[in-house]
XYZ file of C-alpha atoms in Angstrom:
554
model
C 27.841 1.280 33.197
C 24.740 -0.755 32.355
C 25.448 -3.959 30.464
C 21.886 -4.852 29.361
C 19.463 -2.801 27.276
C 15.872 -4.018 27.021
C 14.601 -2.430 23.841
C 10.918 -2.723 22.896
C 9.937 -2.352 19.230
C 6.463 -0.852 18.931
C 5.136 -1.574 15.451
C 2.130 0.773 15.392
C -0.776 1.637 13.098
C -1.162 5.426 13.198
C -4.137 7.391 11.884
C -2.751 10.135 9.653
C -3.257 13.524 11.286
C -5.101 12.121 14.338
C -2.459 13.329 16.771
C -4.335 12.502 19.993
C -5.236 9.048 18.702
C -1.605 8.376 17.823
C -0.387 9.729 21.132
C -2.770 7.373 22.929
C -1.418 4.465 20.845
C 2.152 5.354 21.824
C 1.106 5.490 25.477
C -0.523 2.058 25.244
C 2.594 0.663 23.645
C 4.739 2.171 26.388
C 2.510 0.681 29.062
C 2.764 -2.758 27.431
C 6.544 -2.373 27.081
C 6.792 -1.395 30.758
C 4.920 -4.557 31.677
C 7.484 -6.524 29.671
C 10.350 -4.801 31.524
C 11.588 -2.518 28.748
C 14.092 0.280 29.257
C 13.327 2.013 25.936
C 10.385 1.889 23.523
C 11.047 2.618 19.851
C 8.166 3.819 17.665
C 8.127 4.301 13.862
C 8.901 7.299 11.676
C 6.613 10.279 12.293
C 4.680 8.115 14.754
C 2.973 11.092 16.389
C 1.114 11.912 13.146
C 1.578 9.081 10.629
C 3.800 8.963 7.574
C 3.821 10.424 4.969
C 2.307 13.668 6.321
C 2.548 15.414 2.919
C 1.375 19.042 3.008
C 0.094 18.789 6.594
C 3.658 19.751 7.486
C 3.086 23.101 5.793
C 0.457 23.992 8.410
C 2.151 25.655 11.427
C -0.804 24.642 13.627
C -0.255 20.982 12.716
C 3.444 21.097 13.527
C 2.719 22.909 16.802
C 0.146 20.263 17.781
C 2.677 17.495 17.082
C 5.339 19.211 19.137
C 2.920 19.720 22.045
C 1.908 16.051 21.978
C 5.572 14.964 22.008
C 6.244 17.295 24.940
C 3.385 15.608 26.811
C 4.900 12.196 26.077
C 8.196 13.470 27.389
C 6.490 14.522 30.613
C 5.074 11.005 30.939
C 8.591 9.566 31.178
C 9.167 11.345 34.501
C 7.410 8.325 36.079
C 10.625 6.286 35.969
C 9.293 3.907 33.315
C 10.689 3.273 29.854
C 12.101 6.027 27.679
C 10.755 6.633 24.214
C 11.908 7.189 20.665
C 9.141 9.096 18.877
C 8.987 10.354 15.302
C 7.612 13.798 14.455
C 8.349 17.272 13.123
C 11.023 19.540 14.549
C 11.105 23.282 13.878
C 14.286 25.289 14.289
C 15.601 28.483 12.700
C 12.778 28.607 10.161
C 13.302 25.018 9.049
C 11.135 21.938 9.518
C 12.792 18.554 9.938
C 11.514 14.991 9.971
C 12.964 14.021 13.333
C 13.508 11.258 15.843
C 13.020 12.407 19.453
C 14.773 10.531 22.286
C 12.931 11.244 25.539
C 13.468 9.998 29.079
C 13.251 11.211 32.652
C 10.571 13.769 31.834
C 12.502 15.603 29.117
C 13.723 15.472 25.530
C 17.291 14.170 25.644
C 18.105 14.491 21.931
C 16.679 15.121 18.481
C 18.041 13.779 15.238
C 16.856 15.108 11.872
C 16.470 12.965 8.769
C 19.416 13.612 6.473
C 18.570 11.606 3.353
C 15.248 12.924 2.032
C 13.758 10.615 -0.601
C 12.402 12.320 -3.700
C 11.424 9.462 -6.018
C 8.478 7.157 -6.572
C 5.827 7.876 -3.930
C 8.159 10.036 -1.835
C 8.450 13.823 -1.911
C 10.130 14.567 1.429
C 12.275 17.275 -0.148
C 9.117 19.203 -0.916
C 8.045 19.552 2.719
C 11.133 18.914 4.886
C 14.600 20.366 5.245
C 17.537 17.922 5.398
C 19.367 17.657 8.679
C 23.108 17.077 8.955
C 24.526 13.602 9.641
C 24.796 13.488 13.422
C 26.567 11.495 16.087
C 24.954 9.054 18.513
C 22.498 9.973 21.269
C 23.168 8.642 24.762
C 20.433 6.758 26.595
C 21.207 5.376 30.071
C 24.806 4.763 29.133
C 24.169 3.342 25.643
C 25.240 5.258 22.518
C 22.372 4.901 20.037
C 22.787 5.773 16.377
C 19.365 7.180 15.540
C 18.424 7.044 11.852
C 15.201 7.751 9.952
C 14.245 5.440 7.083
C 16.089 6.654 3.962
C 19.126 7.389 6.163
C 19.987 3.673 6.156
C 19.316 3.108 2.440
C 22.501 5.089 1.764
C 25.847 4.787 3.602
C 26.570 8.357 4.739
C 24.634 8.472 8.027
C 25.702 4.976 9.124
C 29.358 5.848 8.433
C 29.079 9.044 10.491
C 27.486 7.206 13.395
C 30.101 4.443 13.365
C 32.953 6.976 13.240
C 31.502 8.954 16.184
C 31.117 6.023 18.558
C 27.605 4.607 18.111
C 27.048 1.110 19.506
C 23.942 0.376 17.444
C 22.172 1.636 14.326
C 18.557 2.253 15.299
C 16.250 3.207 12.428
C 12.636 4.348 12.685
C 10.739 3.822 9.446
C 7.728 4.479 7.281
C 8.647 1.985 4.585
C 5.785 1.101 2.225
C 5.182 -2.421 0.980
C 6.176 -3.483 -2.510
C 6.250 -6.975 -3.906
C 9.756 -8.284 -3.166
C 10.825 -5.352 -0.975
C 11.449 -7.418 2.163
C 14.504 -8.949 0.543
C 15.751 -5.537 -0.541
C 15.411 -4.175 3.000
C 17.343 -7.055 4.486
C 20.120 -6.774 1.885
C 20.533 -3.050 2.577
C 20.535 -3.615 6.329
C 23.265 -6.245 5.945
C 25.259 -3.762 3.853
C 25.077 -1.144 6.619
C 26.049 -3.741 9.240
C 29.064 -4.859 7.200
C 30.216 -1.299 6.540
C 29.801 -0.097 10.119
C 30.449 -3.241 12.128
C 27.378 -2.367 14.212
C 24.099 -4.167 14.884
C 21.007 -2.778 13.205
C 17.392 -2.324 14.329
C 14.528 -1.568 11.909
C 11.221 -0.406 13.474
C 8.392 0.261 11.016
C 4.788 1.345 10.984
C 2.041 -1.019 9.804
C -1.014 0.588 8.224
C -2.865 1.572 5.093
C -2.513 5.221 4.120
C -4.366 6.170 0.934
C -2.619 4.105 -1.807
C 0.289 3.040 0.394
C 0.440 0.042 2.691
C 3.104 -0.254 5.367
C 3.719 -3.854 6.295
C 5.724 -3.610 9.513
C 7.992 -6.676 9.662
C 10.394 -4.867 11.993
C 13.633 -6.730 12.732
C 17.002 -6.725 14.506
C 20.326 -7.808 13.018
C 23.394 -8.574 15.076
C 26.802 -7.322 14.008
C 27.600 -10.785 12.659
C 24.671 -10.271 10.215
C 22.525 -12.888 11.931
C 18.819 -12.129 12.068
C 17.918 -12.102 15.778
C 14.306 -10.889 15.887
C 11.513 -10.409 13.353
C 8.091 -8.948 14.101
C 4.991 -10.095 12.226
C 3.963 -8.581 8.915
C 0.706 -6.645 8.437
C -0.229 -6.419 12.147
C 0.572 -4.262 15.152
C 2.954 -5.655 17.736
C 5.096 -4.698 20.733
C 8.137 -6.940 21.059
C 10.867 -6.858 23.690
C 14.445 -7.423 22.546
C 17.327 -7.876 24.953
C 20.794 -6.548 24.167
C 23.919 -7.379 26.194
C 27.457 -6.077 25.952
C 29.857 -8.844 24.995
C 33.489 -8.069 24.272
C 32.613 -4.395 23.898
C 29.718 -5.015 21.493
C 25.934 -5.022 21.839
C 24.469 -8.411 20.985
C 20.764 -9.176 20.708
C 19.505 -12.388 22.253
C 17.974 -14.302 19.323
C 14.356 -15.447 19.318
C 12.529 -18.014 17.169
C 11.703 -16.330 13.868
C 8.152 -16.412 12.524
C 7.598 -18.036 9.139
C 7.877 -15.539 6.320
C 4.560 -15.119 4.462
C 4.652 -16.632 1.022
C 4.384 -14.360 -2.002
C 0.626 -14.537 -2.643
C -0.208 -14.352 1.063
C 1.792 -11.130 1.325
C -0.006 -9.587 -1.651
C -3.408 -10.615 -0.360
C -2.783 -9.347 3.187
C -1.468 -6.064 1.750
C -4.785 -5.619 -0.096
C -6.767 -6.445 3.040
C -4.857 -3.928 5.164
C -4.984 -1.204 2.526
C -8.707 -1.468 1.949
C -9.626 -2.015 5.599
C -7.729 1.021 6.878
C -9.031 3.234 4.065
C -12.645 2.394 4.850
C -12.327 2.499 8.660
C -10.198 5.627 8.923
C -12.415 7.553 6.524
C -15.510 6.630 8.516
C -17.467 4.582 5.957
C -19.942 2.054 7.379
C -18.860 -0.443 4.723
C -18.523 -0.912 0.970
C -20.849 -1.607 -1.920
C -19.758 -3.128 -5.219
C -21.139 -4.504 -8.433
C -20.906 -8.309 -8.374
C -20.939 -9.413 -12.011
C -20.166 -13.091 -11.742
C -16.627 -12.387 -13.013
C -13.339 -12.913 -11.263
C -12.424 -9.260 -10.579
C -15.590 -8.462 -8.657
C -15.491 -11.846 -6.883
C -11.932 -11.259 -5.671
C -12.741 -7.653 -4.688
C -15.718 -8.875 -2.654
C -13.592 -11.509 -0.928
C -10.924 -8.937 0.013
C -13.617 -6.631 1.333
C -15.199 -9.366 3.444
C -11.811 -10.351 4.829
C -10.891 -6.718 5.565
C -14.187 -5.474 7.039
C -16.315 -8.530 7.834
C -19.120 -9.850 5.593
C -21.740 -7.773 7.393
C -20.123 -4.569 6.081
C -20.080 -5.623 2.422
C -23.022 -5.194 0.071
C -23.050 -6.607 -3.463
C -25.375 -5.729 -6.331
C -25.879 -7.759 -9.498
C -27.013 -5.399 -12.268
C -27.951 -7.634 -15.215
C -28.518 -6.445 -18.755
C -30.004 -8.425 -21.682
C -26.434 -9.638 -22.346
C -25.798 -11.040 -18.870
C -25.436 -14.810 -19.084
C -27.213 -17.334 -16.893
C -23.780 -18.494 -15.689
C -22.935 -14.980 -14.476
C -26.220 -14.700 -12.581
C -25.623 -18.065 -10.934
C -21.963 -17.363 -10.142
C -22.610 -13.921 -8.613
C -25.356 -15.308 -6.357
C -23.174 -18.267 -5.351
C -20.215 -16.004 -4.606
C -22.319 -13.743 -2.353
C -23.695 -16.820 -0.544
C -20.205 -18.285 -0.013
C -18.957 -14.964 1.405
C -22.059 -14.358 3.507
C -22.527 -10.817 2.143
C -25.743 -9.005 1.302
C -26.791 -9.498 -2.312
C -29.293 -7.435 -4.323
C -30.395 -7.566 -7.953
C -31.163 -4.392 -9.904
C -31.701 -4.863 -13.664
C -30.391 -2.022 -15.833
C -32.585 -2.832 -18.849
C -35.053 -0.002 -18.016
C -32.159 2.467 -17.850
C -30.812 1.252 -21.170
C -34.219 1.751 -22.791
C -34.602 5.182 -21.241
C -31.214 6.363 -22.490
C -31.891 4.804 -25.883
C -35.128 6.757 -26.162
C -33.583 9.992 -24.951
C -30.691 9.807 -27.415
C -32.542 8.281 -30.393
C -33.122 11.614 -32.199
C -29.438 12.488 -31.842
C -28.163 9.017 -32.761
C -30.442 8.704 -35.814
C -28.602 7.232 -38.781
C -25.744 5.733 -36.734
C -24.927 2.140 -35.870
C -24.754 0.803 -32.336
C -21.133 0.707 -31.126
C -19.076 1.133 -27.974
C -21.253 4.111 -27.048
C -24.167 1.851 -26.209
C -21.851 -0.497 -24.323
C -20.582 2.379 -22.199
C -24.145 3.461 -21.417
C -24.644 0.072 -19.787
C -21.541 0.482 -17.657
C -22.488 4.036 -16.708
C -26.007 2.931 -15.780
C -24.452 0.511 -13.323
C -22.272 3.298 -11.954
C -25.382 5.430 -11.350
C -27.073 2.588 -9.458
C -24.079 2.020 -7.197
C -23.541 5.725 -6.506
C -27.243 6.139 -5.704
C -27.059 3.347 -3.141
C -23.855 4.809 -1.760
C -25.479 8.238 -1.373
C -28.546 6.780 0.271
C -26.891 4.394 2.741
C -23.320 5.697 3.108
C -21.358 2.708 1.863
C -18.304 3.535 -0.235
C -18.424 2.231 -3.804
C -15.598 -0.232 -4.316
C -14.305 -0.278 -7.891
C -13.249 -3.685 -9.150
C -11.009 -3.006 -12.167
C -7.473 -4.432 -12.321
C -4.117 -3.027 -13.476
C -4.210 -4.730 -16.868
C -7.499 -3.015 -17.712
C -6.422 0.354 -16.281
C -3.171 0.152 -18.254
C -4.832 -0.122 -21.651
C -8.024 1.819 -20.984
C -10.287 -1.249 -20.999
C -12.589 0.501 -18.523
C -15.405 3.056 -18.737
C -15.069 6.514 -17.230
C -18.011 7.204 -14.901
C -19.015 3.557 -15.291
C -17.009 0.665 -13.881
C -14.327 3.223 -12.917
C -16.784 5.017 -10.609
C -16.056 4.598 -6.927
C -14.070 5.697 -3.901
C -11.350 3.046 -3.923
C -10.047 0.453 -6.404
C -8.544 -2.405 -4.428
C -7.164 -4.217 -7.527
C -5.837 -1.076 -9.204
C -2.209 -2.293 -9.042
C -2.930 -6.018 -9.563
C -2.374 -7.463 -13.027
C -5.048 -9.828 -14.357
C -2.748 -12.837 -14.225
C -2.159 -12.096 -10.527
C -5.909 -11.739 -10.013
C -6.274 -15.354 -11.116
C -3.461 -16.449 -8.793
C -4.908 -14.595 -5.805
C -8.395 -15.996 -6.407
C -7.070 -19.531 -6.413
C -4.949 -18.832 -3.337
C -7.867 -17.370 -1.384
C -10.109 -20.314 -2.263
C -7.497 -22.525 -0.593
C -6.401 -20.314 2.341
C -7.857 -18.021 5.008
C -5.282 -15.306 5.771
C -4.317 -14.599 9.395
C -6.720 -12.187 11.113
C -9.054 -12.141 8.111
C -12.726 -11.533 8.985
C -14.195 -13.495 6.097
C -15.290 -17.146 6.021
C -13.159 -20.269 5.980
C -13.077 -22.275 2.770
C -13.681 -21.331 -0.849
C -15.180 -17.894 -1.453
C -16.071 -18.152 -5.145
C -17.176 -20.916 -7.500
C -14.425 -22.575 -9.502
C -16.224 -21.532 -12.701
C -15.582 -17.865 -11.847
C -11.859 -18.601 -12.169
C -11.935 -20.879 -15.189
C -14.437 -19.231 -17.566
C -13.176 -16.700 -20.169
C -13.362 -13.132 -18.776
C -16.064 -10.966 -20.360
C -17.570 -7.507 -19.854
C -20.842 -8.907 -21.229
C -21.806 -5.665 -22.946
C -22.771 -7.350 -26.243
C -23.565 -10.902 -27.366
C -20.800 -13.540 -26.996
C -18.217 -10.955 -25.913
C -14.904 -11.885 -24.276
C -11.988 -9.679 -23.150
C -9.749 -11.343 -25.704
C -11.886 -9.879 -28.516
C -10.293 -6.526 -27.697
C -7.050 -7.437 -25.932
C -4.097 -9.772 -26.414
C -4.143 -12.887 -24.190
C -3.581 -11.766 -20.583
C -0.318 -13.726 -20.229
C 1.102 -11.821 -23.181
C -0.495 -8.488 -22.265
C 0.739 -8.537 -18.678
C 4.239 -9.579 -19.683
C 4.460 -6.624 -22.089
C 2.882 -4.203 -19.603
C 5.304 -5.180 -16.838
C 8.191 -4.431 -19.172
C 6.704 -1.090 -20.241
C 5.593 0.068 -16.767
C 7.843 -1.453 -14.132
C 10.775 -1.988 -16.483
C 10.511 1.222 -18.583
C 11.679 -0.867 -21.544
C 11.519 0.384 -25.128
C 9.480 -1.239 -27.887
C 12.680 -2.468 -29.543
C 13.984 -4.048 -26.321
C 10.718 -5.921 -25.757
C 10.578 -7.098 -29.356
C 14.158 -8.367 -28.975
C 12.898 -10.611 -26.183
C 10.679 -12.430 -28.693
C 7.373 -10.528 -28.486
C 5.456 -9.711 -31.655
C 6.292 -6.172 -32.760
C 2.754 -5.238 -33.787
C 1.395 -6.431 -30.461
C 4.005 -4.503 -28.458
C 3.306 -1.315 -30.410
C -0.426 -1.740 -29.929
C -0.034 -2.188 -26.170
C 2.360 0.803 -25.967
C -0.184 3.006 -27.710
C -3.094 1.826 -25.599
C -1.052 2.436 -22.454
C -0.212 6.017 -23.366
C -3.679 6.891 -24.695
C -5.352 5.762 -21.458
C -3.476 8.224 -19.269
C -6.426 10.636 -19.221
C -8.645 7.886 -17.797
C -6.147 6.971 -15.067
C -5.940 10.592 -13.922
C -9.658 10.340 -13.087
C -9.513 6.912 -11.457
C -10.030 6.374 -7.715
C -7.027 5.594 -5.506
C -6.078 1.983 -4.932
C -3.597 -0.207 -3.079
C -0.010 -0.095 -4.343
C 1.716 -3.494 -4.496
C 4.259 -3.095 -7.334
C 7.270 -0.875 -7.781
C 5.403 1.336 -10.307
C 1.773 1.863 -9.393
C -0.335 4.331 -11.364
C -0.623 7.677 -9.586
C 2.243 8.970 -7.474
C 4.703 6.359 -8.776
C 4.146 6.847 -12.514
C 3.409 10.324 -13.831
C 3.157 10.726 -17.579
C 1.693 13.663 -19.537
C -1.792 13.226 -20.942
C -0.911 15.291 -23.992
C 1.977 13.222 -25.256
C 3.193 12.837 -28.829
C 6.028 10.409 -28.134
C 5.367 7.202 -30.076
C 7.990 4.894 -28.628
C 9.648 4.501 -32.013
C 13.231 5.452 -32.842
C 13.073 8.093 -35.582
């Protein structure tokens, strides 16, 4: 019996639905693993197609194409090189499973179906997959591997079954999306499974942006004594060889030096880079275009875009109105110069006059109000969409989570665009990320070294500049207070009474509650954006638009 297993973890970036592309990526990973001397190469959940596949799984032709590509990978292993663990669909008896395929020697040795199908938050596996039964280990070259698929290790049932039926290792393939603080949760759950089963644990995850979701990789191996033996980098592809030896009847992984864990703000920033970069590249856009106002949201959005795509693929447009300050004009130009991105200036004053003239007969006898402010924002949206149509760049929306929460945004104006990179980033975190980026260049970022925005962009009071002397705080509570209340309402699902009991002003909490609920119709029409929190707008948080609940106890 073999005493050493050389297991390569292939942390891959799949392109959803691009089966041939993903198959080629698996082949490249296998070739690299063979060069390293691997016996077996482990790839992530649904690696042949990308996870989550959503309703693609309902197309028989898609499932058939995945199965054919996996069969071709199985044929590859007849060359005597490493075996493979590949994720993909499995059809049997009219059911479709999310499966792990173990292949070696030119054939499929075993399949294991995902048993625990998540049906919460962003997940709806129960809608498209059938649950498989908890299964015993699969044998590979004399080693009994306990194959698991993502949610299977978040709960104890599958690990218990594998331990009771003789597995020597828990080996999980994953499509586990990033959330702020989730790395600690993953490790705690892995330790729990190790303690319960007495077996070592391997976590192999994909790393990519897929619509709103970002998958951060950070694959790892835990020994049965709960010691962390190997960790792969976050937010980048990697193929890493791990070596396992039998000692006293147990598999033990030879430990390696562990990479430094990214600090909190670095993780958030790199998540935003990966999410935006993959969305633009995989959807075939030549780059992005955004309105650069001289404010912090557009400055940070431009910096993320330059870091994700390279400055040459980012185009910024300042669209001044009569209310745009000299400071904003100077700061926008300076920001574009510091980032090295293209910068254009298109005044919207002629559009404002044109709309004013067109609507004057209908507006006769009324006072100027938010309507005229929104016309300014929508004029800017028209300019950006026109440039997008003409030159192909995707419009990048720059609004943040605080604004989207309370409706402090204009439909068909600053909400116009194909992607909103700050959609799940509270304003207070925007400030933190801007300061962090001015002091750090993230690994593998394509933007410039050094500061990327003037300090004044960070320190001046935020303003939409749609009327004289306007600031955000004319319409909203201070952002520290607003964000604290919003986090309790959205992520915490706390009641008005509970938040008031924590010391917040009751009138302010009620006002924020009402603004949050009333803005649901706007959020339904907003572009997708990167998810970084536990409750992002969209698939995570689904509230009715027509909603009479007031939040008060009657």
